[in-house]
Coordinates of C-alpha atoms in Angstrom, one line a residue:
Chain A
X17 CA -34.4 -1.7 -85.8
X18 CA -32.4 0.0 -83.2
X19 CA -30.2 3.2 -83.0
X20 CA -27.8 4.2 -80.3
X21 CA -25.6 7.2 -80.0
X22 CA -22.9 8.0 -77.4
X23 CA -19.9 10.1 -77.7
X24 CA -16.7 8.5 -79.0
X25 CA -14.2 9.6 -76.4
X26 CA -14.2 11.6 -73.2
X27 CA -11.1 12.7 -71.1
X28 CA -11.4 13.6 -67.5
X29 CA -9.0 14.1 -64.2
X30 CA -8.5 11.6 -61.7
X31 CA -10.9 12.2 -58.7
X32 CA -13.4 14.2 -60.9
X33 CA -16.8 13.2 -62.3
X34 CA -17.7 12.2 -65.8
X35 CA -21.2 11.8 -67.5
X36 CA -21.4 9.5 -70.4
X37 CA -24.6 10.4 -72.5
X38 CA -26.5 7.6 -74.6
X39 CA -29.5 8.3 -76.9
X40 CA -31.5 5.7 -78.3
X41 CA -34.2 4.7 -80.6
X42 CA -35.8 1.5 -80.8
X43 CA -38.8 -1.0 -81.6
X44 CA -39.9 -2.4 -78.3
X45 CA -38.0 -1.0 -75.3
X46 CA -37.1 -3.7 -72.7
X47 CA -34.3 -2.0 -70.8
X48 CA -31.1 -0.3 -71.1
X49 CA -27.7 -1.7 -70.0
X50 CA -24.3 -0.2 -69.4
X51 CA -21.1 -2.3 -69.4
X52 CA -17.5 -1.6 -68.9
X53 CA -14.8 -2.8 -71.2
X54 CA -11.0 -2.7 -70.8
X55 CA -8.8 -3.1 -73.9
X56 CA -8.4 -6.7 -74.8
X57 CA -11.1 -8.1 -72.0
X58 CA -14.7 -9.0 -72.0
X59 CA -17.4 -6.5 -71.4
X60 CA -18.6 -6.3 -67.8
X61 CA -22.0 -5.4 -66.4
X62 CA -22.4 -2.1 -64.5
X63 CA -26.0 -1.4 -64.5
X64 CA -29.5 -1.8 -65.7
X65 CA -32.3 0.6 -66.1
X66 CA -35.7 -0.1 -67.1
X67 CA -37.9 2.5 -65.4
X68 CA -37.3 6.3 -65.4
X69 CA -35.1 7.6 -62.7
X70 CA -31.6 7.2 -61.3
X71 CA -29.9 4.0 -60.0
X72 CA -26.8 4.2 -57.9
X73 CA -24.3 1.7 -57.0
X74 CA -21.3 3.0 -55.4
X75 CA -19.2 5.2 -57.7
X76 CA -21.5 4.7 -60.6
X77 CA -24.9 5.8 -61.2
X78 CA -27.1 5.4 -64.3
X79 CA -30.4 7.4 -65.3
X80 CA -32.9 6.6 -67.9
X81 CA -35.7 9.0 -69.5
X82 CA -37.9 6.7 -71.6
X83 CA -40.0 9.5 -73.0
X84 CA -36.6 11.3 -74.3
X85 CA -34.7 8.1 -75.4
X86 CA -32.0 9.2 -73.0
X87 CA -29.5 7.7 -70.5
X88 CA -26.4 8.7 -68.8
X89 CA -23.7 6.9 -66.9
X90 CA -22.1 9.0 -64.2
X91 CA -18.7 7.9 -62.9
X92 CA -17.7 9.7 -59.6
X93 CA -14.5 10.0 -57.8
X94 CA -12.7 8.9 -61.1
X95 CA -9.6 6.4 -60.7
X96 CA -7.1 5.5 -63.0
X97 CA -8.5 2.1 -63.5
X98 CA -11.7 3.7 -64.8
X99 CA -9.8 4.4 -68.2
X100 CA -12.0 2.0 -70.4
X101 CA -14.6 1.8 -73.0
X102 CA -18.2 2.3 -71.6
X103 CA -21.0 0.5 -73.7
X104 CA -24.6 1.4 -73.6
X105 CA -26.9 -1.2 -74.7
X106 CA -30.5 -1.5 -75.5
X107 CA -32.7 -4.7 -75.1
X108 CA -35.5 -4.7 -77.5
X109 CA -36.3 -5.2 -81.2
X110 CA -39.2 -7.2 -82.7
X111 CA -38.5 -10.3 -80.5
X112 CA -37.8 -8.0 -77.5
X113 CA -34.8 -9.7 -76.1
X114 CA -32.3 -8.6 -78.6
X115 CA -29.2 -6.7 -76.8
X116 CA -27.8 -4.0 -79.3
X117 CA -24.6 -2.1 -78.2
X118 CA -24.0 1.5 -79.0
X119 CA -20.6 2.2 -80.4
X120 CA -18.7 2.7 -77.0
X121 CA -17.4 5.9 -75.1
X122 CA -13.6 5.5 -74.5
X123 CA -12.8 7.5 -71.2
X124 CA -9.3 8.4 -70.5
X125 CA -8.6 9.3 -66.8
X126 CA -5.5 11.6 -66.3
X127 CA -3.6 12.1 -63.2
Chain B
X1 CA -12.3 -14.0 -63.4
X2 CA -15.3 -14.6 -65.7
X3 CA -17.7 -17.4 -65.3
X4 CA -18.1 -18.0 -68.9
X5 CA -15.3 -19.8 -70.2
X6 CA -14.2 -19.8 -73.8
X7 CA -11.4 -21.9 -75.8
X8 CA -9.2 -21.5 -77.6
X9 CA -8.1 -17.8 -76.4
X10 CA -6.5 -17.4 -79.7
X11 CA -7.0 -19.2 -83.2
X12 CA -5.6 -18.9 -86.5
X13 CA -6.9 -20.5 -89.3
X14 CA -6.6 -20.7 -93.0
X15 CA -9.7 -20.1 -95.3
X16 CA -10.1 -23.9 -96.2
X17 CA -10.0 -25.0 -92.5
X18 CA -12.8 -26.2 -90.4
X19 CA -12.4 -25.4 -86.7
X20 CA -14.9 -25.0 -83.6
X21 CA -14.9 -22.3 -80.7
X22 CA -16.3 -23.5 -77.3
X23 CA -18.0 -21.9 -74.5
X24 CA -19.2 -23.2 -71.3
X25 CA -21.1 -21.7 -68.4
X26 CA -22.2 -23.4 -64.9
X27 CA -24.2 -20.8 -63.5
X28 CA -27.6 -22.3 -64.5
X29 CA -28.2 -19.7 -67.4
X30 CA -30.5 -20.8 -70.1
X31 CA -29.9 -18.2 -72.6
X32 CA -26.4 -18.0 -74.4
X33 CA -25.2 -15.7 -77.2
X34 CA -22.6 -15.0 -79.8
X35 CA -21.1 -11.9 -80.4
X36 CA -18.5 -10.7 -83.0
X37 CA -16.3 -7.7 -82.1
X38 CA -13.8 -5.9 -84.3
X39 CA -11.3 -3.7 -83.2
X40 CA -12.5 -0.4 -81.6
X41 CA -16.0 -1.5 -82.3
X42 CA -19.0 -2.7 -80.2
X43 CA -20.0 -6.3 -80.0
X44 CA -22.2 -7.4 -82.9
X45 CA -25.0 -9.8 -82.2
X46 CA -24.7 -13.1 -84.2
X47 CA -26.9 -15.7 -82.7
X48 CA -29.1 -16.4 -79.6
X49 CA -30.1 -19.7 -77.9
X50 CA -32.8 -19.7 -75.5
X51 CA -33.6 -23.0 -73.6
X52 CA -31.1 -24.7 -76.0
X53 CA -33.1 -23.6 -79.1
X54 CA -31.9 -20.9 -81.5
X55 CA -34.2 -17.9 -81.2
X56 CA -32.2 -15.3 -83.2
X57 CA -29.8 -15.5 -86.1
X58 CA -28.8 -12.1 -87.2
X59 CA -28.5 -13.1 -90.7
X60 CA -25.0 -14.5 -90.1
X61 CA -23.5 -16.1 -93.1
X62 CA -23.7 -20.1 -93.2
X63 CA -19.8 -20.4 -92.9
X64 CA -20.8 -19.8 -89.2
X65 CA -22.9 -22.6 -87.7
X66 CA -23.8 -22.6 -83.9
X67 CA -24.7 -25.6 -81.8
X68 CA -26.1 -25.8 -78.3
X69 CA -25.5 -29.4 -77.2
X70 CA -26.7 -28.8 -73.7
X71 CA -27.7 -25.9 -71.5
X72 CA -24.0 -25.4 -70.3
X73 CA -22.4 -25.5 -73.8
X74 CA -22.4 -23.3 -76.8
X75 CA -20.2 -24.0 -79.9
X76 CA -19.5 -22.0 -83.0
X77 CA -18.4 -24.0 -86.1
X78 CA -16.2 -22.2 -88.5
X79 CA -15.9 -23.4 -92.2
X80 CA -14.4 -21.6 -95.2
X81 CA -14.1 -18.3 -93.5
X82 CA -12.7 -15.0 -95.2
X83 CA -10.1 -12.8 -93.9
X84 CA -12.4 -10.2 -92.9
X85 CA -14.1 -12.7 -90.5
X86 CA -11.0 -12.2 -88.2
X87 CA -12.2 -10.6 -84.9
X88 CA -12.9 -11.3 -81.5
X89 CA -15.6 -13.7 -80.9
X90 CA -17.4 -13.3 -77.6
X91 CA -19.9 -15.8 -75.8
X92 CA -22.1 -14.5 -73.3
X93 CA -24.9 -16.0 -71.2
X94 CA -27.7 -14.6 -69.2
X95 CA -30.4 -16.0 -66.6
X96 CA -32.8 -16.5 -69.1
X97 CA -34.3 -14.3 -72.2
X98 CA -36.2 -12.3 -69.6
X99 CA -35.5 -8.7 -70.1
X100 CA -33.7 -7.4 -66.9
X101 CA -31.3 -10.3 -67.0
X102 CA -27.8 -8.9 -67.8
X103 CA -25.2 -10.9 -70.0
X104 CA -22.2 -12.2 -68.5
X105 CA -19.3 -12.3 -70.9
X106 CA -16.4 -14.7 -71.5
X107 CA -13.1 -13.5 -72.6
X108 CA -13.4 -14.2 -76.0
X109 CA -11.5 -15.9 -78.8
X110 CA -9.5 -13.9 -80.8
X111 CA -9.8 -15.3 -84.3
X112 CA -7.1 -14.6 -87.4
X113 CA -8.1 -15.9 -90.7
X114 CA -5.4 -16.0 -93.2

């Protein structure tokens, strides 16, 4: 099976940096995704990591360490619109293509 | 705007009703998914279709019946649901079942079972 852990909630100030950690255990790892979900809306794709290291995409970066079963999403220069839930999702499982989501981290950006 | 379209946006149904949720994408994606999401919880996988064939069924009760008429359409037929089935039902698609293909989600159908 798959087990994915991330903090429930984080608060940060506008303009600051926030790091959301995700740890996972899975049989058959085929990549880790980060999604953003605003309340009442669909999840939207942010990033994908399958090899160790850092992927940077504008204000958002994602890091993966496969040996540690660990990833983080880094949000820089926080804006009020970044207040949302951030979901870590792991692709794996017996068939290899099952995408399972962690519980999500609610980020609240304060002025 | 999402490129995966789900209808209806909201649905209220009784426990004896039969209804269907519809999902459509025109991105040429060959994998489609149904997820269920309860309030303040992550999406939970229900079904995966790959090249119009059911490839994953996460032990979903038979009162939920998926159908993939063609590569652009995905339906979820509902019958004799329970109040605890009330949730947001999300459809998603990806380029294929290949591992680095991100899922694109529709805005969901908010279902209430009375």
